[in-house]
mmCIF file of C-alpha atoms in Angstrom:
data_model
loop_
_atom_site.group_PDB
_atom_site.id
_atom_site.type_symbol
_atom_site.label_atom_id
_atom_site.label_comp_id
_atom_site.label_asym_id
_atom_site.label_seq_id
_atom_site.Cartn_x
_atom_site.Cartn_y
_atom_site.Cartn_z
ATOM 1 C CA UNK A 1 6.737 64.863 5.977
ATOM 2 C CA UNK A 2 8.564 61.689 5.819
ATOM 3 C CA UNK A 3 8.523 59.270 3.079
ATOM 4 C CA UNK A 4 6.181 57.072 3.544
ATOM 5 C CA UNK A 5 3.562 59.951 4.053
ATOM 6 C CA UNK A 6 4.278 61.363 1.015
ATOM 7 C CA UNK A 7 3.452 57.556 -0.860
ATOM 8 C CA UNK A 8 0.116 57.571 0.950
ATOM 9 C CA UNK A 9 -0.631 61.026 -0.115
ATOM 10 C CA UNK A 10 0.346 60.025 -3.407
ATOM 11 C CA UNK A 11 -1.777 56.579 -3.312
ATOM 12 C CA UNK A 12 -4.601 57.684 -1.251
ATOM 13 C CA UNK A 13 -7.442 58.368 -4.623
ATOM 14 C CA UNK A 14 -6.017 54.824 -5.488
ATOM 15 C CA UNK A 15 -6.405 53.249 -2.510
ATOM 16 C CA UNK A 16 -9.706 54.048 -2.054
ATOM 17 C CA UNK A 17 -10.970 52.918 -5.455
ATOM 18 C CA UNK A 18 -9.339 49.673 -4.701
ATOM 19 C CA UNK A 19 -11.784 46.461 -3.665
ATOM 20 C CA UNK A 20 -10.698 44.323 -0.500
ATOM 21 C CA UNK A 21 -8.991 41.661 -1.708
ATOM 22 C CA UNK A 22 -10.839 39.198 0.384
ATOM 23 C CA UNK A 23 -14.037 39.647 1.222
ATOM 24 C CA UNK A 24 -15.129 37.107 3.330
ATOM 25 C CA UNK A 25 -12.385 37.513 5.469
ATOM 26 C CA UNK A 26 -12.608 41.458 6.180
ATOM 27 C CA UNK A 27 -16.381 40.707 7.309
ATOM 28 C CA UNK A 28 -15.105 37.964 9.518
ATOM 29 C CA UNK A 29 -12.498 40.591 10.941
ATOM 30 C CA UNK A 30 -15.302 42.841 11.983
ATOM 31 C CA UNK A 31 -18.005 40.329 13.448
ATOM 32 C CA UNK A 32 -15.199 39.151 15.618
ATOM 33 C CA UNK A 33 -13.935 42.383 16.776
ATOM 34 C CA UNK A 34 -17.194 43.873 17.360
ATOM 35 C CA UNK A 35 -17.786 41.053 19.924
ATOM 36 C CA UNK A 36 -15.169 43.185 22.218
ATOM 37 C CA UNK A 37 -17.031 46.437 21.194
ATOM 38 C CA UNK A 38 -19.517 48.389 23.944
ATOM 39 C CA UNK A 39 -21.653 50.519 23.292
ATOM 40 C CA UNK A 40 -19.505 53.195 26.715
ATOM 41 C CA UNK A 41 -16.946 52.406 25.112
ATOM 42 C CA UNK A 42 -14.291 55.102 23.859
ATOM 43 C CA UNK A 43 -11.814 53.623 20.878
ATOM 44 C CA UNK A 44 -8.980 55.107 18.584
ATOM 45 C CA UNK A 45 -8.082 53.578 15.152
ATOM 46 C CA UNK A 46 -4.099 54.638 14.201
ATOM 47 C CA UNK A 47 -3.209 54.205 10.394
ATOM 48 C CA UNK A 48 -7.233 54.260 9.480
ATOM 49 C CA UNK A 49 -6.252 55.045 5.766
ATOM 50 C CA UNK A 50 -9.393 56.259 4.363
ATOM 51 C CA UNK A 51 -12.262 55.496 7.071
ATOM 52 C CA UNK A 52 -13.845 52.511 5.682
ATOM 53 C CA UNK A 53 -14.186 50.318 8.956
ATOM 54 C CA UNK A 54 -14.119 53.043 11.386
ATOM 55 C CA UNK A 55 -17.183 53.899 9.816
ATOM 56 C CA UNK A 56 -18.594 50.496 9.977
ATOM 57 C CA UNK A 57 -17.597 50.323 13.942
ATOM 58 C CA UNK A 58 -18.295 53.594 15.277
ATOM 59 C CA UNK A 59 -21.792 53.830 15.436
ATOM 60 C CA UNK A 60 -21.782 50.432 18.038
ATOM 61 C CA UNK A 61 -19.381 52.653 20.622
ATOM 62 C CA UNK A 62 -19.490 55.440 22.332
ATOM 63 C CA UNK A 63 -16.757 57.722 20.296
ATOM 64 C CA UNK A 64 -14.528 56.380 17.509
ATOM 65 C CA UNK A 65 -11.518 58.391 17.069
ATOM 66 C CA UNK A 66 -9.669 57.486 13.599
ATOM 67 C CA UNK A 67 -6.327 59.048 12.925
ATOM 68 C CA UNK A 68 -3.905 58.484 9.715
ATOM 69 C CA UNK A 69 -0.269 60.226 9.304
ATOM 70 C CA UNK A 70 -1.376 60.651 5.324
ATOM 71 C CA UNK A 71 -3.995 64.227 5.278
ATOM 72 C CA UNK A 72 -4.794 63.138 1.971
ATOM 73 C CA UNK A 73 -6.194 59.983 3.720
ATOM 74 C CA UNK A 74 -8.124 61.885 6.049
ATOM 75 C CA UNK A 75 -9.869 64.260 3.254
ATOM 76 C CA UNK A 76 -11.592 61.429 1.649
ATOM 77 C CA UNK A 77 -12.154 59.402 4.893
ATOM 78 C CA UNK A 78 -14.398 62.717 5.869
ATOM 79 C CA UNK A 79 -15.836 62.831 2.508
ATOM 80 C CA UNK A 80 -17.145 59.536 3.661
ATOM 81 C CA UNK A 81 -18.412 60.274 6.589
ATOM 82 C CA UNK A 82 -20.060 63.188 5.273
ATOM 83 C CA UNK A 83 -22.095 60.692 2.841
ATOM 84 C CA UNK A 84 -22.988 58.710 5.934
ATOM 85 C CA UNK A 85 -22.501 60.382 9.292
ATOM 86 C CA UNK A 86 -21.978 58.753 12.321
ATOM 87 C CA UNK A 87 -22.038 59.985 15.472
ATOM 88 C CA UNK A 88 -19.113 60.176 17.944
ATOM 89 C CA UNK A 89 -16.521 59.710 14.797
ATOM 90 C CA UNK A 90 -13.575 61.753 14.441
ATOM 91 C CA UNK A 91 -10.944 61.799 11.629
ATOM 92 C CA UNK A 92 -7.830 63.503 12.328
ATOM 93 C CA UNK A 93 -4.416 64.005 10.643
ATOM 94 C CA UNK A 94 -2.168 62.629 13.831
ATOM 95 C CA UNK A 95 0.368 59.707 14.489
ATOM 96 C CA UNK A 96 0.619 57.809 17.587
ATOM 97 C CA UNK A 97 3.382 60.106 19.206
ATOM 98 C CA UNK A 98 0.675 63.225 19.046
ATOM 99 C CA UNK A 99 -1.357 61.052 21.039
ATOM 100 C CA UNK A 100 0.784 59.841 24.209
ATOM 101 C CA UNK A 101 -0.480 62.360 26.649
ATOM 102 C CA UNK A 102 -3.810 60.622 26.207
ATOM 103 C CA UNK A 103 -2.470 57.685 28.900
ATOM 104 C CA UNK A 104 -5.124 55.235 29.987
ATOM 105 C CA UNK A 105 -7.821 56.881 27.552
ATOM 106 C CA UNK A 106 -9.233 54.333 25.354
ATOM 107 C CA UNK A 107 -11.009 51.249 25.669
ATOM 108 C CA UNK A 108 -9.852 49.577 22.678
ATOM 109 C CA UNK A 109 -7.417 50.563 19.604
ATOM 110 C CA UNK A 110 -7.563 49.166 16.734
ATOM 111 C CA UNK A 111 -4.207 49.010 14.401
ATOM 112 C CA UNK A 112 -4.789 47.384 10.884
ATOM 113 C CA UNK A 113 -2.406 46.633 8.761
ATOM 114 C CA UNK A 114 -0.605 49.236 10.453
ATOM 115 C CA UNK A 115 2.450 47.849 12.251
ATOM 116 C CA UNK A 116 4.408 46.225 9.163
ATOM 117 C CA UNK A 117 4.581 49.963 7.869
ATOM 118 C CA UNK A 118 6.280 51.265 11.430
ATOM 119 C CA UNK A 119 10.081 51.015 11.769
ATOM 120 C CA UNK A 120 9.610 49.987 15.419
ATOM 121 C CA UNK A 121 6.732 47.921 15.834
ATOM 122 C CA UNK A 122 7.486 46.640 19.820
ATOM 123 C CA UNK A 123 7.890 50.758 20.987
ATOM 124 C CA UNK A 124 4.954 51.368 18.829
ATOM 125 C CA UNK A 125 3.167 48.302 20.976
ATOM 126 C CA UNK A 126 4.056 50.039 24.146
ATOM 127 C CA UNK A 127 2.596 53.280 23.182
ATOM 128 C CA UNK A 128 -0.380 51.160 22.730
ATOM 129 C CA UNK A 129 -0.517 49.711 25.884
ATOM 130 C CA UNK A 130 0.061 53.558 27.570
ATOM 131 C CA UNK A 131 -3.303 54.249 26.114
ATOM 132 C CA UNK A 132 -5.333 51.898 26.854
ATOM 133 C CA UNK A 133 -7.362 51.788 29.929
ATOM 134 C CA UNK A 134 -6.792 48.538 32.348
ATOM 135 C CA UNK A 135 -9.020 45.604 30.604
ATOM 136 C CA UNK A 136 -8.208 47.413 27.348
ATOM 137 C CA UNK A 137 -8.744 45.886 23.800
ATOM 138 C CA UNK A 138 -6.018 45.877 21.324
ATOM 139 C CA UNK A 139 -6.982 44.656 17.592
ATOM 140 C CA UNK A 140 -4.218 44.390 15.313
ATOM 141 C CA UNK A 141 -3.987 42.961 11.621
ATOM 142 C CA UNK A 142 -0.226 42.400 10.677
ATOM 143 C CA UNK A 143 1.768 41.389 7.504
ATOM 144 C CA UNK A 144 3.769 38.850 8.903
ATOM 145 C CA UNK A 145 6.077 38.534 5.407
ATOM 146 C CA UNK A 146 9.470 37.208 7.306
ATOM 147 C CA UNK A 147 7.349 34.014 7.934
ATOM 148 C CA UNK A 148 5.902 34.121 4.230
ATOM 149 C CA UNK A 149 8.138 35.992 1.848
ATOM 150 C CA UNK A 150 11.544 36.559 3.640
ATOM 151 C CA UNK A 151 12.794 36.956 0.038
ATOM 152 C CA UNK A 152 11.209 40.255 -0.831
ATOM 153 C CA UNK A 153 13.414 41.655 1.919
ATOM 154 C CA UNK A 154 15.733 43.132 -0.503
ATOM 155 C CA UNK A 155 13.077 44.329 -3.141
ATOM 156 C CA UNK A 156 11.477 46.527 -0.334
ATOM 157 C CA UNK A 157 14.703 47.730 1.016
ATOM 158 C CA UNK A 158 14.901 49.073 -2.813
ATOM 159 C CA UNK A 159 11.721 50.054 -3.668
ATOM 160 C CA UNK A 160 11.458 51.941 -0.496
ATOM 161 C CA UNK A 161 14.888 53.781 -1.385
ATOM 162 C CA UNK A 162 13.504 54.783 -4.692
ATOM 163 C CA UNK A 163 10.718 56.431 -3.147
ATOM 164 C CA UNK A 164 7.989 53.607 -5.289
ATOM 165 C CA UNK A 165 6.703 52.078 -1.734
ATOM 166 C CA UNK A 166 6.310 52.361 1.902
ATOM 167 C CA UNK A 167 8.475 51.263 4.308
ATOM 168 C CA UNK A 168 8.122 48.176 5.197
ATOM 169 C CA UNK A 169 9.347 45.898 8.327
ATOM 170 C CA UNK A 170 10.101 42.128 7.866
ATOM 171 C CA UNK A 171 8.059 40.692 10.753
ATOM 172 C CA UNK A 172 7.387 37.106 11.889
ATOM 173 C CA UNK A 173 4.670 35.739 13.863
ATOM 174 C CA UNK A 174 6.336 34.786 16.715
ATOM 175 C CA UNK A 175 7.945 38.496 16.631
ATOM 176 C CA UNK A 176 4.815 40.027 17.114
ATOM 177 C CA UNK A 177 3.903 37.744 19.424
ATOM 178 C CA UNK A 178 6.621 38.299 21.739
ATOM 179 C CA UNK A 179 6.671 42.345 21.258
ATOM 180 C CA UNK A 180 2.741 42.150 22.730
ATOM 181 C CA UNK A 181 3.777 39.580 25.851
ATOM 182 C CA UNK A 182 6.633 42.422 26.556
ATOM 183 C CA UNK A 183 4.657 44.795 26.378
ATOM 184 C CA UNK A 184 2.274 43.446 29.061
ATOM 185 C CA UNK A 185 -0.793 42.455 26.879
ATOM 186 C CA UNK A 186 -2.229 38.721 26.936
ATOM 187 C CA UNK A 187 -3.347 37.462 23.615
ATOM 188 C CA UNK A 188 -6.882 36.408 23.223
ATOM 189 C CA UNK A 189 -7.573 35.295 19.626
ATOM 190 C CA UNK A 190 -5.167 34.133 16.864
ATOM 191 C CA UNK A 191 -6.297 33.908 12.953
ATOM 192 C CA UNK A 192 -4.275 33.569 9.927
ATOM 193 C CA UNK A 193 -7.070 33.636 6.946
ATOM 194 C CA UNK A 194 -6.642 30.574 4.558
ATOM 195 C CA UNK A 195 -6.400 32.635 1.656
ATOM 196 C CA UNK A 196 -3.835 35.506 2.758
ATOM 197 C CA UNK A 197 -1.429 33.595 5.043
ATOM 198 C CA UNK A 198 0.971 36.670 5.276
ATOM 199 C CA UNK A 199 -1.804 38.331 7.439
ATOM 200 C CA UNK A 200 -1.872 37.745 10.992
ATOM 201 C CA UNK A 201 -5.226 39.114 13.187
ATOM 202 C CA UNK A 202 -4.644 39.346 16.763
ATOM 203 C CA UNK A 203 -6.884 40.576 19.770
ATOM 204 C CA UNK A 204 -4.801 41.538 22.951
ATOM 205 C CA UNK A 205 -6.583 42.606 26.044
ATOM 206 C CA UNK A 206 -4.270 44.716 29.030
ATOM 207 C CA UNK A 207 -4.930 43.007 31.915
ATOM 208 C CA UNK A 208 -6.986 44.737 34.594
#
């Protein structure tokens, strides 16, 4: 178990005590995804911490799978569900690599504030792309901090090294950007929320 899974493990009661910082903006987030959701539809959520919006999404598709490296994660993400049950949703303990013989499955994957975290975010974006189905949806929400907070480059470095955070990667906008293009996906929708301007929320389709 690397690092990183161990923080989450650590974090993960934490985590899910802790309110969204921005309200207004996660609801926005989820009316304009679900505009891309079917009800046939078959969708995967990598890095779904502890279940909250997989549980809000899954009951408009067809089956929600939600997967998260952390298994601490996962326990209280199916504590949730158990409170509220909806059908079709799976939690499991997996990463993205478990998944790839699963080529052309889905019909959308969502990755939130996932692909900061990820020491390759443009192999991880290919993966993607391998998954999804021709006229695919990919919904991503990104720290963009080397367009934001460049400085804290060094701080994370060290904090990571002690073990007191996640990884993180340094990405820009225009970095993400171009990893998607390369990838083969055509951007759709662009937001960067007024009051958190280090997040970036993208919607990608993979052209049929």
């Amino acid at each position: 178990m690397n690092s990183s899974v161990k923080y989450w493990d650590r974090s993960a009661e934490r985590y899910a005590r802790r309110p969204i910082a921005d309200p207004g903006a996660y609801q926005r987030k989820l009316q304009i995804t679900q505009r891309y959701l079917r009800p046939c539809m078959n969708v995967m959520e990598f890095g779904c911490g502890t279940g909250s919006t997989a549980l809000v999404h899954a009951p408009l598709v067809n089956s929600y799978l939600a997967t998260d490296a952390s298994p601490r994660m996962i326990d209280i993400a199916r504590k949730r569900m158990a409170d509220g049950p909806a059908k079709g949703l799976r939690f499991e303990v997996a990463t993205l690599e478990d998944l790839d013989h699963r080529h052309e499955e889905f019909d959308a994957i969502l990755g939130l504030n996932i692909l900061h975290l990820l020491p390759d975010p443009a192999s991880t974006i290919e993966r993607i792309f391998a998954l999804l189905k021709r006229g695919g949806v990919f919904v991503s929400n990104t720290a963009c901090l080397k367009d934001t907070r460049g400085y804290l480059r060094p701080v994370a470095a060290l904090a990571h090294y002690l073990h007191l955070t996640p990884y993180v990667h340094f990405l820009s906008r225009k970095e993400l950007e171009r990893d998607l293009r390369s990838a083969g996906f055509r951007i759709q929708f662009r937001w960067v929320p007024e009051s958190t301007k280090d997040v970036y929320f993208l919607i990608a389709t993979k052209e049929k």
